[in-house]
PDB file of C-alpha atoms in Angstrom:
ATOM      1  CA  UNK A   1       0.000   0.000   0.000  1.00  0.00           C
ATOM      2  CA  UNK A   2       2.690   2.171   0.652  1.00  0.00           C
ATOM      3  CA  UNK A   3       4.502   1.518  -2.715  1.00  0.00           C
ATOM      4  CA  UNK A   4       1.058   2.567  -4.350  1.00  0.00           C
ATOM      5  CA  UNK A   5       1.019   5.741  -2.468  1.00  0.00           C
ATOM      6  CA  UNK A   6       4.390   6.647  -3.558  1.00  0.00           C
ATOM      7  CA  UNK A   7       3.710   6.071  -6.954  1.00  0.00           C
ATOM      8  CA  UNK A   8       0.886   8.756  -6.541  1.00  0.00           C
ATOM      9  CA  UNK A   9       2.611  11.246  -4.879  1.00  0.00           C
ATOM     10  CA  UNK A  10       5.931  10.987  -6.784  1.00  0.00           C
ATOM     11  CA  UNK A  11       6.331  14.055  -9.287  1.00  0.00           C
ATOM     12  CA  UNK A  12       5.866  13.662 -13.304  1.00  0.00           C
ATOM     13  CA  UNK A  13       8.893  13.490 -15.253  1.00  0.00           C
ATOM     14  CA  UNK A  14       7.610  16.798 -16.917  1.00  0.00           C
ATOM     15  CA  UNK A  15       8.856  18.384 -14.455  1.00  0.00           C
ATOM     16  CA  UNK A  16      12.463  17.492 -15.161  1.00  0.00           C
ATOM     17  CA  UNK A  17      11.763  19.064 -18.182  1.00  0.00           C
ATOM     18  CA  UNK A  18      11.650  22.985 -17.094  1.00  0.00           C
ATOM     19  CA  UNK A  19       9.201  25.358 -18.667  1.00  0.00           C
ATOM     20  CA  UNK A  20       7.859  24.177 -22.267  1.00  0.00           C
ATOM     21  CA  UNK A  21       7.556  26.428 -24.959  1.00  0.00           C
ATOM     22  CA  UNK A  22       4.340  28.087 -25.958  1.00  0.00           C
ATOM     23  CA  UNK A  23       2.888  26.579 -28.652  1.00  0.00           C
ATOM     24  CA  UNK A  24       0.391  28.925 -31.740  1.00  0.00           C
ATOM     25  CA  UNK A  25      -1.051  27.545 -34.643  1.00  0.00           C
ATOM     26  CA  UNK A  26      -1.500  29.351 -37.447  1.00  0.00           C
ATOM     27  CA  UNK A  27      -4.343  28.875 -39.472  1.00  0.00           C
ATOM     28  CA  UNK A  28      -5.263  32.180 -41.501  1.00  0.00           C
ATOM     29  CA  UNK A  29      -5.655  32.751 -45.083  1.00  0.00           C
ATOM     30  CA  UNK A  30      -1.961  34.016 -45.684  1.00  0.00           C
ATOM     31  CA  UNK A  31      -0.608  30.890 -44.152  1.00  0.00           C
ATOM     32  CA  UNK A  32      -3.165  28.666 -46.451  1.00  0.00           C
ATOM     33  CA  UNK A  33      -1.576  30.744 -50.147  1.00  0.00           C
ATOM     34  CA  UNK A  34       1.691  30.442 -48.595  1.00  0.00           C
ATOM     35  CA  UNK A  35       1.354  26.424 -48.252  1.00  0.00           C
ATOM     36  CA  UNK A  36      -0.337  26.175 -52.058  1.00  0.00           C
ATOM     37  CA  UNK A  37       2.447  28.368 -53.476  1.00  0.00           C
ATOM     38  CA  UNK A  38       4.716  25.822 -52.107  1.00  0.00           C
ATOM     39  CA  UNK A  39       3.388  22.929 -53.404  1.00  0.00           C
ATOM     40  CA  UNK A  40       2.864  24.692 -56.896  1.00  0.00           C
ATOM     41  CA  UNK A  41       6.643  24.870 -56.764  1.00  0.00           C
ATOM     42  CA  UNK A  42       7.208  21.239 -56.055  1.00  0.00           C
ATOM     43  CA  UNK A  43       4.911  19.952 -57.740  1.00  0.00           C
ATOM     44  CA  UNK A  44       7.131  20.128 -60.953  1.00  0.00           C
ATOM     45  CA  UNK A  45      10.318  18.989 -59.005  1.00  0.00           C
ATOM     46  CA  UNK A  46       9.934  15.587 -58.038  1.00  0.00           C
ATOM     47  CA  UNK A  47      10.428  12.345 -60.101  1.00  0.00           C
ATOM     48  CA  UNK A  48       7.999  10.144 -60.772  1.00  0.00           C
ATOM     49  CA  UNK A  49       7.386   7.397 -58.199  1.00  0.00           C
ATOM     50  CA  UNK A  50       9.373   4.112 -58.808  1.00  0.00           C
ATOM     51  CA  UNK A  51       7.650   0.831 -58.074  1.00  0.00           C
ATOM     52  CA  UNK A  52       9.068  -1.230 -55.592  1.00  0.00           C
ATOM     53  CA  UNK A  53      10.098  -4.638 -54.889  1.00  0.00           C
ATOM     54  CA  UNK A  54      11.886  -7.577 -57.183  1.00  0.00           C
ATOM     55  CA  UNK A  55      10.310  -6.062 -60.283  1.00  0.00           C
ATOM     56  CA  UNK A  56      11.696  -2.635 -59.839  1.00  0.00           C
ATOM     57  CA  UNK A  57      14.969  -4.135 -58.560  1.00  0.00           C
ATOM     58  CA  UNK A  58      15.055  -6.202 -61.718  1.00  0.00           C
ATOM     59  CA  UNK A  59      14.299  -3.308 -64.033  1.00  0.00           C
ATOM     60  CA  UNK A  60      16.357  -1.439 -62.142  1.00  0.00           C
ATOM     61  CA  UNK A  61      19.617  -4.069 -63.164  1.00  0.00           C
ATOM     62  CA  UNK A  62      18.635  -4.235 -66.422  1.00  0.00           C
ATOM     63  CA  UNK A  63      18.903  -0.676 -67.259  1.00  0.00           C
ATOM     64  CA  UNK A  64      21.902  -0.819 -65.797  1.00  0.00           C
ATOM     65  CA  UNK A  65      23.431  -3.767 -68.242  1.00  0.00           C
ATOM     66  CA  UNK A  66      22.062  -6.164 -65.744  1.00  0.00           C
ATOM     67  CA  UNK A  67      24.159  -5.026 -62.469  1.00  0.00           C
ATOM     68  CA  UNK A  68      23.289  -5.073 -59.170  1.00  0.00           C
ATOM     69  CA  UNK A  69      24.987  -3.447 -56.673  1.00  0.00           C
ATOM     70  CA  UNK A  70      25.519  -5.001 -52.909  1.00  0.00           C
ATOM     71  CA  UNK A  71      23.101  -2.690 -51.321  1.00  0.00           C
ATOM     72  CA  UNK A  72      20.186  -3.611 -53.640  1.00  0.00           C
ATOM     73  CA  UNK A  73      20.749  -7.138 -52.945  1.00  0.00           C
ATOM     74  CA  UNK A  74      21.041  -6.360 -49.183  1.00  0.00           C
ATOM     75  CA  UNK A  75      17.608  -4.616 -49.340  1.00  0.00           C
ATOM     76  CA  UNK A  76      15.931  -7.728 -51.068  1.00  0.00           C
ATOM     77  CA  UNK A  77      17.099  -9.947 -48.386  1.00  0.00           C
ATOM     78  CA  UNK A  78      15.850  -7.777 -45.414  1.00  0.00           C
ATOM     79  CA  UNK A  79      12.656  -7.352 -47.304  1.00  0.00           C
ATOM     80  CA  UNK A  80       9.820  -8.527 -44.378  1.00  0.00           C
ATOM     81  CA  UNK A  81      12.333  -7.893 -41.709  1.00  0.00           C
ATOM     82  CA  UNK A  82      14.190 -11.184 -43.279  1.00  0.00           C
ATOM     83  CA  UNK A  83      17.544 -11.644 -41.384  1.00  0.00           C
ATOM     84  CA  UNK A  84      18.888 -14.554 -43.450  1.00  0.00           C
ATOM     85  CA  UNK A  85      18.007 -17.592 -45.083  1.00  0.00           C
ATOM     86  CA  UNK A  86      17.419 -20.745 -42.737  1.00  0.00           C
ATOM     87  CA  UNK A  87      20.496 -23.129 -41.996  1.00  0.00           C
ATOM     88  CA  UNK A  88      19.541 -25.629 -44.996  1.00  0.00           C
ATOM     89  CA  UNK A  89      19.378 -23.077 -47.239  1.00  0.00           C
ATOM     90  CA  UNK A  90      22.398 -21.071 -45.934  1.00  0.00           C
ATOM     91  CA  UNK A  91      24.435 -24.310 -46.831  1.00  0.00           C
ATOM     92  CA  UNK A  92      22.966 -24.774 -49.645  1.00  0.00           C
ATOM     93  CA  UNK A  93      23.710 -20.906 -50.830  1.00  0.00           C
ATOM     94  CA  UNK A  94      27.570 -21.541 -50.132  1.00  0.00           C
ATOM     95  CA  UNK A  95      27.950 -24.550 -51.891  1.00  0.00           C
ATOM     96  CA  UNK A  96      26.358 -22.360 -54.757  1.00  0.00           C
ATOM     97  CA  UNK A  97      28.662 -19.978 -54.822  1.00  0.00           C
ATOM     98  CA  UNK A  98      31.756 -22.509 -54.119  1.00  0.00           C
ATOM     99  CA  UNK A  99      30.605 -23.998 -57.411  1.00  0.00           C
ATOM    100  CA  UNK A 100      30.048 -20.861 -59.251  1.00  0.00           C
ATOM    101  CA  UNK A 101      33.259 -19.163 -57.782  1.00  0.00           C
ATOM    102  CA  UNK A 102      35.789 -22.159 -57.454  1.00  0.00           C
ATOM    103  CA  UNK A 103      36.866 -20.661 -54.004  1.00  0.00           C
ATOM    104  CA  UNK A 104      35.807 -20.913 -50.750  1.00  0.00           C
ATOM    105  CA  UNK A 105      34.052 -17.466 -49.141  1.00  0.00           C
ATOM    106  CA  UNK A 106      32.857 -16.282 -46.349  1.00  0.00           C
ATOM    107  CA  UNK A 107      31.069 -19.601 -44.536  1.00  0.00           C
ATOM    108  CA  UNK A 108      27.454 -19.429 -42.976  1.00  0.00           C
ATOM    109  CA  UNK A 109      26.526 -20.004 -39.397  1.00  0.00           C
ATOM    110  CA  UNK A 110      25.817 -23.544 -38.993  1.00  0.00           C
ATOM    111  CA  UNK A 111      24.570 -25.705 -36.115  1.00  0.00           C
ATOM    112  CA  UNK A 112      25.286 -23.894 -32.266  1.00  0.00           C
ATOM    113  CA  UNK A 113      26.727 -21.178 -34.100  1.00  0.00           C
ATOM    114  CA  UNK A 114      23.418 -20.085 -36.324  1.00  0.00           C
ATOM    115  CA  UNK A 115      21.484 -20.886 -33.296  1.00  0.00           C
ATOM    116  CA  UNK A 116      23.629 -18.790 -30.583  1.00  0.00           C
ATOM    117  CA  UNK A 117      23.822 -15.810 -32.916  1.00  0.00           C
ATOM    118  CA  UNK A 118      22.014 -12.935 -32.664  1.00  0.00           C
ATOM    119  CA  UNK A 119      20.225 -11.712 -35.763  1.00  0.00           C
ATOM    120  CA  UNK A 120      22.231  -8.962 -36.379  1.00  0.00           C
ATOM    121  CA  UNK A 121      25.207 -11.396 -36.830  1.00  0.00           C
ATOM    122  CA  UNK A 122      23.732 -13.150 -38.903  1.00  0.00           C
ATOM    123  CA  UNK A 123      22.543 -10.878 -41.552  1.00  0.00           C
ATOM    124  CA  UNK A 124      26.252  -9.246 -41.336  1.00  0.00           C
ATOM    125  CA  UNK A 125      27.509 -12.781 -41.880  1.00  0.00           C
ATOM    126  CA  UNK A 126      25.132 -12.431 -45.362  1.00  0.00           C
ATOM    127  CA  UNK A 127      26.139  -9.170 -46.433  1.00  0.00           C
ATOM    128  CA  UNK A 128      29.956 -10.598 -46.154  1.00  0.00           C
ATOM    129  CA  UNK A 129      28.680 -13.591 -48.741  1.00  0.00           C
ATOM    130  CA  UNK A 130      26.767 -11.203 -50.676  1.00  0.00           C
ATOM    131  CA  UNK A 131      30.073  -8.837 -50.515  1.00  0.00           C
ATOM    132  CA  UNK A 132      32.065 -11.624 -51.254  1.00  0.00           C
ATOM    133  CA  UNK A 133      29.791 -12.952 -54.349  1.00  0.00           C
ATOM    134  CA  UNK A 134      29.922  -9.154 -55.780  1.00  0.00           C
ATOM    135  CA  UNK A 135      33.839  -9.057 -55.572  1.00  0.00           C
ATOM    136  CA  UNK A 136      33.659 -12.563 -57.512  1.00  0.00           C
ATOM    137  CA  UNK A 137      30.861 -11.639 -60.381  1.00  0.00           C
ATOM    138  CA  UNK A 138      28.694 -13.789 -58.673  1.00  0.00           C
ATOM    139  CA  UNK A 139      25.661 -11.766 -57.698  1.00  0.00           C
ATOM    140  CA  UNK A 140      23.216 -12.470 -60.297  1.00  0.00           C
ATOM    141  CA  UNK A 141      23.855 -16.186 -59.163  1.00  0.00           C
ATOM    142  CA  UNK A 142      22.991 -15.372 -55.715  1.00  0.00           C
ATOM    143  CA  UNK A 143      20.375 -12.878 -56.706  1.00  0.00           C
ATOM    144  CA  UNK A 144      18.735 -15.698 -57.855  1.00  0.00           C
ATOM    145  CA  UNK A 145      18.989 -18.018 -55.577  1.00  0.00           C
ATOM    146  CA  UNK A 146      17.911 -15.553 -52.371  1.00  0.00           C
ATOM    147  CA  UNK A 147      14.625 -14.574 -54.999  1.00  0.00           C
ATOM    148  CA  UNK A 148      13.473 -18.101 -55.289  1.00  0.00           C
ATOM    149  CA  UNK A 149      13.637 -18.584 -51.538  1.00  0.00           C
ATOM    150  CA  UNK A 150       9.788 -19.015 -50.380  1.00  0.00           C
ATOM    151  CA  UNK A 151       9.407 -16.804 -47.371  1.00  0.00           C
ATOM    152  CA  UNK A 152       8.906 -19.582 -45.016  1.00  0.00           C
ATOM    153  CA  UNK A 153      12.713 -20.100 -45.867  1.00  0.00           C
ATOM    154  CA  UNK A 154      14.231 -17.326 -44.590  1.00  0.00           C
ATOM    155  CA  UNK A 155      14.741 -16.844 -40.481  1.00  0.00           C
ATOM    156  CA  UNK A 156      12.804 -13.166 -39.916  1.00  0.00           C
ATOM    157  CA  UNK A 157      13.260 -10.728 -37.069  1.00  0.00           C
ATOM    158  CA  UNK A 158      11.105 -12.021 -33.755  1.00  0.00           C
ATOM    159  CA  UNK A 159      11.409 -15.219 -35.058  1.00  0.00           C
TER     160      UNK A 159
END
């Protein structure tokens, strides 16, 4: 009962904060011309908006001679808050690449390590594959594999 009390009594954290500014709104006619004169000047400035997802990424590669950069690829794969794909598929990804590259990269977490390892880890462990694959010319290949990964395949944040 006392603990209650002292929870009522205690001050608010507000007033840690000193005196808070005053705050006015301005709503007049002046203030509504000034906010359509803005707009009439950006409405000219802007680009377009780009579709998103695999279909603008792919467009976006091919008008580029088919490149993709690391960070494109790195936005795919945290696309639903994905981290990185599950440990089968992991393995699977590196043996990919080992085929494709003829030397060994960066290795996925596998067994106590993928399971121990926080989720930030692990998708820095993928960017250093994806890294890797981009130094070797092998990003398309893993482009495509990490696209054709059904989303129950891939570990997600909160998982």
């Amino acid at each position: 009962m006392d603990e209650l009390w002292n929870q009522r009594t205690r001050p608010s954290a507000l007033v840690d904060l000193g005196p808070l500014p005053e705050v006015v709104e301005s709503n007049t006619e002046t203030t509504w011309k000034m906010f359509l004169q803005l707009q009439a000047q950006h409405s000219n400035g802007f680009s377009e908006t780009a579709p998103s997802g695999l279909a603008a990424l792919e467009q976006h590669a091919a008008t580029r001679g088919g490149t993709l950069s690391v960070d494109e690829l790195m936005a795919e794969a945290r696309r639903y808050n994905r981290i990185c794909p599950i440990e089968a598929q992991w393995v699977r990804l590196h043996s990919v690449l080992f085929d494709a590259g003829g030397t060994d990269g960066p290795a996925p977490l596998t067994g106590q390590e993928f399971r121990r390892a926080p989720s930030l880890a692990k998708r820095a462990r993928l960017r250093e594959q994806i890294e890797w694959a981009a130094g070797r010319g092998l990003l398309p290949d893993m482009f495509e594999f990490l696209i054709g990964l059904p989303e129950d395949q891939w570990v997600h944040m909160g998982d």
